mmCIF file of C-alpha atoms in Angstrom:
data_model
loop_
_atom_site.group_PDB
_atom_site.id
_atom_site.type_symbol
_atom_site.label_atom_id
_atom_site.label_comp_id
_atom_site.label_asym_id
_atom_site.label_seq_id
_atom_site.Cartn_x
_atom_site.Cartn_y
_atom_site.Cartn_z
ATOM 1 C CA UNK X 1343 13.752 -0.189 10.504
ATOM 2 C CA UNK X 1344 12.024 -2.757 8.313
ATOM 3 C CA UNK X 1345 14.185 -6.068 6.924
ATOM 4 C CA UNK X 1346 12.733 -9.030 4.598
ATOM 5 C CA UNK X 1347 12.226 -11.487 7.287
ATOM 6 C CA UNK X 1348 9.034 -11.073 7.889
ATOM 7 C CA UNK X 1349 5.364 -8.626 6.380
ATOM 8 C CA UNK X 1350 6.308 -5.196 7.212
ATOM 9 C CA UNK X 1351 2.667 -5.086 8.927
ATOM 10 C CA UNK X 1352 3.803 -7.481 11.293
ATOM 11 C CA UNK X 1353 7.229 -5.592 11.803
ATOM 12 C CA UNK X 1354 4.938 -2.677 12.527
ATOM 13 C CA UNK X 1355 3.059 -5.168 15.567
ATOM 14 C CA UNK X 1356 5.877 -6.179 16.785
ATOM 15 C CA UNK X 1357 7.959 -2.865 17.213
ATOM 16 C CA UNK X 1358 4.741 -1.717 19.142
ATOM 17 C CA UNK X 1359 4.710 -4.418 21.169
ATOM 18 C CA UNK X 1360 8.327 -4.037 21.990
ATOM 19 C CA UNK X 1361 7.661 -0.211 22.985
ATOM 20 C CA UNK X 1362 4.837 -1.344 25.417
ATOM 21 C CA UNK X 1363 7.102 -4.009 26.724
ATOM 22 C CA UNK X 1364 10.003 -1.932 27.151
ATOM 23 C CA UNK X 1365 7.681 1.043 28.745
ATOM 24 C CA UNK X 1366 7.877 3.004 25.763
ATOM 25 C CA UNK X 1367 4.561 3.209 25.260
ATOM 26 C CA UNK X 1368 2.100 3.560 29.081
ATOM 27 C CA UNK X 1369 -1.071 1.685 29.065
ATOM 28 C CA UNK X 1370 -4.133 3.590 27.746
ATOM 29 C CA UNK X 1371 -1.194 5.905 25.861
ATOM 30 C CA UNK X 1372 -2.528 7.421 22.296
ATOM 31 C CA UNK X 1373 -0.351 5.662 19.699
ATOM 32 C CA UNK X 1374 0.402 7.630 16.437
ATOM 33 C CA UNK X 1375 -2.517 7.020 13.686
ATOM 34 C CA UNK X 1376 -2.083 5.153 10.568
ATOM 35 C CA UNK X 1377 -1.298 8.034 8.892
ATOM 36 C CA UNK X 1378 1.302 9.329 11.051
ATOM 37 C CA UNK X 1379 3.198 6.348 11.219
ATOM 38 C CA UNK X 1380 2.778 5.548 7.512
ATOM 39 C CA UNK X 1381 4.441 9.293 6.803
ATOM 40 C CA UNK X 1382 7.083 8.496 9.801
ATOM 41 C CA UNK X 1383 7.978 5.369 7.879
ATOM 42 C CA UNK X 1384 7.115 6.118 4.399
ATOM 43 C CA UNK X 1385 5.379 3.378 4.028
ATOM 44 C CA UNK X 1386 1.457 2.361 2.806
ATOM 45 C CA UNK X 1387 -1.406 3.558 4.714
ATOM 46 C CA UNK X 1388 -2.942 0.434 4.570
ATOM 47 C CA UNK X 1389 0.155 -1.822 5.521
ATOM 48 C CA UNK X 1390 0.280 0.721 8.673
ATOM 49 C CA UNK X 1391 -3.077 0.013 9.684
ATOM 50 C CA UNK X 1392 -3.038 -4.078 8.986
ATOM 51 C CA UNK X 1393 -0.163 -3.692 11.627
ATOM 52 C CA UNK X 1394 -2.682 -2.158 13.970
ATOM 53 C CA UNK X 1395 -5.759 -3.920 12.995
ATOM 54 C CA UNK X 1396 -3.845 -7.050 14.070
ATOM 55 C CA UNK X 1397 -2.849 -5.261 17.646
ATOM 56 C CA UNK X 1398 -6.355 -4.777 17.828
ATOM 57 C CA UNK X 1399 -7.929 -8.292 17.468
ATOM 58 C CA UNK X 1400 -4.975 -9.477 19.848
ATOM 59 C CA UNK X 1401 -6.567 -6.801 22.779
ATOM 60 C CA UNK X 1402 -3.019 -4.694 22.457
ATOM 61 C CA UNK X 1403 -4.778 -1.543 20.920
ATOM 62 C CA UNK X 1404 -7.915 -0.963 21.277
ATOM 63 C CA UNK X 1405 -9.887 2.255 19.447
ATOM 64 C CA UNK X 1406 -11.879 5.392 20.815
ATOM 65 C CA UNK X 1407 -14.126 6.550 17.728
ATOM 66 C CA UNK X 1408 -13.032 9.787 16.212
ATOM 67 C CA UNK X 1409 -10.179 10.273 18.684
ATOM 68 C CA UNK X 1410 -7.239 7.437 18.039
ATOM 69 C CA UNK X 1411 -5.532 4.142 18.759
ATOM 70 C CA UNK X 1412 -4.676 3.546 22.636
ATOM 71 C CA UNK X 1413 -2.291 0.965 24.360
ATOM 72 C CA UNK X 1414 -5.060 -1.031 26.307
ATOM 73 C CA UNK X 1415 -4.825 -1.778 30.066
ATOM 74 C CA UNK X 1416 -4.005 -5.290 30.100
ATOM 75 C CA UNK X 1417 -1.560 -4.953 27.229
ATOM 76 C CA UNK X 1418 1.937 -4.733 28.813
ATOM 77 C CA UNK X 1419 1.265 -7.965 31.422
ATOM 78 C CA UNK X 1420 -0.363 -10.202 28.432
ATOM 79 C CA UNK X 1421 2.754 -9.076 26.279
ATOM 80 C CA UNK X 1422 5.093 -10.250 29.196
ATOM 81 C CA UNK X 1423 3.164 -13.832 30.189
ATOM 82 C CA UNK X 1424 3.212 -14.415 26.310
ATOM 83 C CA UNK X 1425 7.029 -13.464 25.880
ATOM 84 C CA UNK X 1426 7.832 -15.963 29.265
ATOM 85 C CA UNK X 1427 6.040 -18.639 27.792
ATOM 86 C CA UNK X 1428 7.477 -18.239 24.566
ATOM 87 C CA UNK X 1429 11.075 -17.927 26.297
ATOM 88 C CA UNK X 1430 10.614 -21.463 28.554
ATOM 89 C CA UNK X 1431 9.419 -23.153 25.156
ATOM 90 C CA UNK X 1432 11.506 -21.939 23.071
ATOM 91 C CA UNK X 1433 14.918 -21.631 25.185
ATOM 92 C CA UNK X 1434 14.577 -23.742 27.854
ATOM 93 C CA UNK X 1435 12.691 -26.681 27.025
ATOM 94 C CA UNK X 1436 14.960 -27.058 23.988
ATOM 95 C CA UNK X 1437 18.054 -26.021 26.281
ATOM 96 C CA UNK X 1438 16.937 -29.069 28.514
ATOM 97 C CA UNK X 1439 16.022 -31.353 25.893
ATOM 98 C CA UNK X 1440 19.542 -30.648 24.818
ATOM 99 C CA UNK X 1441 21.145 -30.733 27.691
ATOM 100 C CA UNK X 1442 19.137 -34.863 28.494
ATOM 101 C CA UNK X 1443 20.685 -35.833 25.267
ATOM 102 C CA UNK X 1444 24.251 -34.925 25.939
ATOM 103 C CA UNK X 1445 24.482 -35.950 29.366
ATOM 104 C CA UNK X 1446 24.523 -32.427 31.160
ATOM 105 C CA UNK X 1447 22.768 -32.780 34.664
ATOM 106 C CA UNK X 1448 20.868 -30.039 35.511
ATOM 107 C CA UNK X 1449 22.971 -29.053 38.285
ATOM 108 C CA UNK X 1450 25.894 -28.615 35.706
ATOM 109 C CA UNK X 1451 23.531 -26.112 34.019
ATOM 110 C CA UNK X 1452 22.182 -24.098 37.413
ATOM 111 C CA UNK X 1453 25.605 -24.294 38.398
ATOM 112 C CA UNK X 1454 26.599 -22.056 35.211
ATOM 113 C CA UNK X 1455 23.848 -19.946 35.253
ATOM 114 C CA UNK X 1456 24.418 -18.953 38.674
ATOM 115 C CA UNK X 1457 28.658 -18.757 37.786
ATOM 116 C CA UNK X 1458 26.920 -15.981 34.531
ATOM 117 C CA UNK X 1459 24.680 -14.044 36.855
ATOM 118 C CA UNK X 1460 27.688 -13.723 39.656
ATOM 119 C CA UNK X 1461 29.965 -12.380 37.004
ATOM 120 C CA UNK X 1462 27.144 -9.958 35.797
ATOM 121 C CA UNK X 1463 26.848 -8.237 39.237
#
């Protein structure tokens, strides 16, 4: 599960945010403790629970004393606005930026997009 691209904590984040995303994991769902994942991935406590600690100060997770870690309400639709804002900035823009300096017109582009999404159906 884990590669060298990036802190295995952060792996950890992000494969919980891609659960909640993808519907895996409900809103106010118990998540598996620290523990449990550590043992699941045989990996150290504490990197487990930096992965969660940093789900936590981003609202993902949030705790109930002596009872677990819970996907928080609000978690799934902040995960989704911050994904589409990452995808326009980081796709589009740049696919548009692109597209200026080559000479595409944007109707070229639509055009194919729309020609992609026909074929798809």
């Amino acid at each position: 599960m884990f590669d060298d691209r990036s802190p295995i904590y952060q792996q950890i984040a992000d494969k919980i945010k891609d659960d909640i995303v993808s519907g895996i994991l409900q809103e106010d769902e118990q998540v598996m403790s620290t523990n449990q994942y550590a043992a699941f991935y045989r990996i150290n406590p504490a990197t487990a629970a930096k992965g969660f600690h940093l789900l936590m100060e981003e609202g993902i997770l949030y705790k109930k004393r002596g009872i677990g870690m819970f996907v928080s309400g609000e978690a799934r639709q902040s995960l989704l606005r911050q994904r589409r804002e990452r995808f326009f900035e980081e796709v589009v823009d740049r696919m548009l930026a692109e597209a200026e300096t080559i000479g595409v017109p944007i109707s070229e582009i639509i055009g194919r997009i729309e020609q992609a999404k026909g074929s798809d159906e």
